[in-house]
Amino acid sequence: MTTGTSEDDHAVIAVRAVERLRLAEARLARRRQADSGPSENARAAMRLILERADDGLNVTPTEIAHALGVSTASVTGMLERLHLGGLIGFVANPSDRRSKYVVPFDRSADIDAIDPVTARIREFAGDLPAVTIDQVAAFLDRVREVVDAEGA
């Protein structure tokens, strides 16, 4: 029995869903910027810093810049604002005196509170079967690769 929907139709459905997601993310970024809260990059940096700390790993400002795809000068200013806001600190790298690690100050900070959208997405993902999650993640990783490669 066939549903009458071709593979091309399914591809169009997926492409339109990704486009709606990209538009929604752009609207979210504009709203957040207008709210004068932490920038999208600052939130991404905090997630990275907390994830690394939770994994028992250190992260340098240069690694943060590379992960975010921004200049080290941009990261320096952003980290200074996060530091002044009491969210992060700096510790010396014992193997390289010229380098420092970025560490979270408040380990009781809820990573989901930094980005409530991520908390909701995690909630939805918890309702999916593991095989579906793997397929969705693989698809989104491929979409991300296309987006990252654009203009590079």
XYZ file of C-alpha atoms in Angstrom:
152
model
C 0.000 0.000 0.000
C 1.364 3.427 -0.927
C 0.538 6.733 0.639
C 0.798 8.653 -2.598
C 3.648 10.746 -1.207
C 6.912 10.509 -3.118
C 10.420 10.795 -1.723
C 10.642 14.230 -3.374
C 7.524 15.320 -1.481
C 9.100 14.168 1.790
C 12.271 16.082 0.958
C 10.226 19.239 0.357
C 8.487 18.745 3.708
C 11.896 18.472 5.442
C 13.325 21.490 3.599
C 10.321 23.627 4.516
C 10.556 22.544 8.158
C 14.247 23.501 8.280
C 13.480 26.852 6.665
C 10.754 27.523 9.270
C 13.277 26.629 11.985
C 15.890 29.009 10.542
C 13.349 31.837 10.365
C 12.219 31.171 13.940
C 15.837 31.213 15.145
C 16.437 34.531 13.381
C 13.318 36.009 15.054
C 14.471 34.660 18.431
C 17.921 36.197 17.990
C 16.386 39.591 17.134
C 14.050 39.438 20.165
C 16.876 38.497 22.475
C 19.076 41.263 21.122
C 16.256 43.775 21.593
C 15.816 42.619 25.209
C 19.407 43.751 25.901
C 20.141 40.434 27.581
C 23.247 38.384 26.975
C 24.005 38.045 23.287
C 23.500 34.787 21.440
C 27.288 34.316 21.447
C 27.474 34.976 25.188
C 24.824 32.326 25.820
C 26.625 29.888 23.522
C 29.910 30.616 25.311
C 28.309 29.996 28.712
C 26.877 26.682 27.508
C 30.326 25.661 26.249
C 32.064 26.743 29.473
C 29.541 24.864 31.637
C 29.591 21.747 29.453
C 33.399 21.632 29.511
C 33.484 22.141 33.270
C 30.876 19.407 33.736
C 33.058 17.094 31.635
C 36.082 17.962 33.798
C 37.750 19.826 30.930
C 39.197 23.306 30.664
C 38.483 25.814 27.928
C 40.540 28.785 26.768
C 39.273 32.020 25.225
C 40.827 30.954 21.915
C 38.924 27.660 21.985
C 35.714 29.578 22.680
C 36.415 31.887 19.722
C 36.978 28.903 17.438
C 33.843 27.119 18.669
C 31.729 30.242 18.096
C 33.404 31.169 14.830
C 34.269 34.686 16.004
C 37.474 36.624 16.560
C 39.463 36.338 19.767
C 39.040 40.105 20.222
C 35.262 39.689 20.158
C 35.474 36.856 22.697
C 37.737 38.897 24.969
C 35.138 41.652 25.311
C 32.303 39.179 25.769
C 34.200 37.234 28.453
C 34.993 40.475 30.254
C 31.258 41.294 30.399
C 30.455 37.775 31.650
C 33.191 38.153 34.263
C 31.848 41.527 35.413
C 28.406 39.942 35.624
C 29.768 37.303 37.988
C 29.178 34.381 35.652
C 32.765 33.349 34.897
C 36.270 33.589 36.240
C 39.740 33.016 34.908
C 42.445 30.696 36.208
C 46.025 30.410 35.065
C 46.972 27.569 32.772
C 49.650 25.735 34.776
C 51.407 24.483 31.636
C 51.453 27.843 29.815
C 51.786 31.073 31.779
C 50.603 33.118 28.785
C 47.302 31.227 28.656
C 44.297 31.193 30.947
C 41.264 28.996 31.377
C 37.713 30.258 31.568
C 35.729 28.731 34.415
C 32.168 29.207 35.617
C 31.801 31.085 38.901
C 28.418 29.857 39.958
C 28.313 26.077 39.631
C 24.747 26.103 40.882
C 23.722 27.889 37.672
C 21.179 25.890 35.750
C 22.375 25.472 32.165
C 18.739 25.293 31.056
C 18.068 28.658 32.707
C 20.759 30.207 30.530
C 18.863 29.059 27.470
C 15.280 27.994 28.222
C 14.758 27.091 24.557
C 17.321 24.305 24.947
C 15.469 23.039 28.013
C 12.217 22.799 26.039
C 13.951 21.059 23.129
C 15.496 18.543 25.544
C 12.019 17.947 26.940
C 10.600 17.223 23.456
C 13.559 15.013 22.554
C 12.924 12.913 25.642
C 9.604 11.877 24.109
C 11.218 10.496 20.933
C 12.450 6.936 20.414
C 16.254 6.642 20.383
C 16.362 5.619 16.715
C 14.373 8.718 15.755
C 16.660 10.951 17.815
C 19.701 9.479 16.057
C 18.101 10.096 12.639
C 17.047 13.648 13.480
C 20.472 14.455 14.939
C 22.239 13.075 11.860
C 19.971 15.074 9.563
C 20.448 18.298 11.535
C 24.219 17.769 11.630
C 24.228 17.517 7.845
C 22.119 20.694 7.603
C 24.559 22.458 9.956
C 27.492 21.371 7.786
C 25.815 22.959 4.748
C 25.131 26.168 6.655
C 28.692 26.303 8.038
C 30.169 25.710 4.587
C 28.152 28.509 2.997
C 30.426 31.416 2.253
C 33.418 29.741 3.913
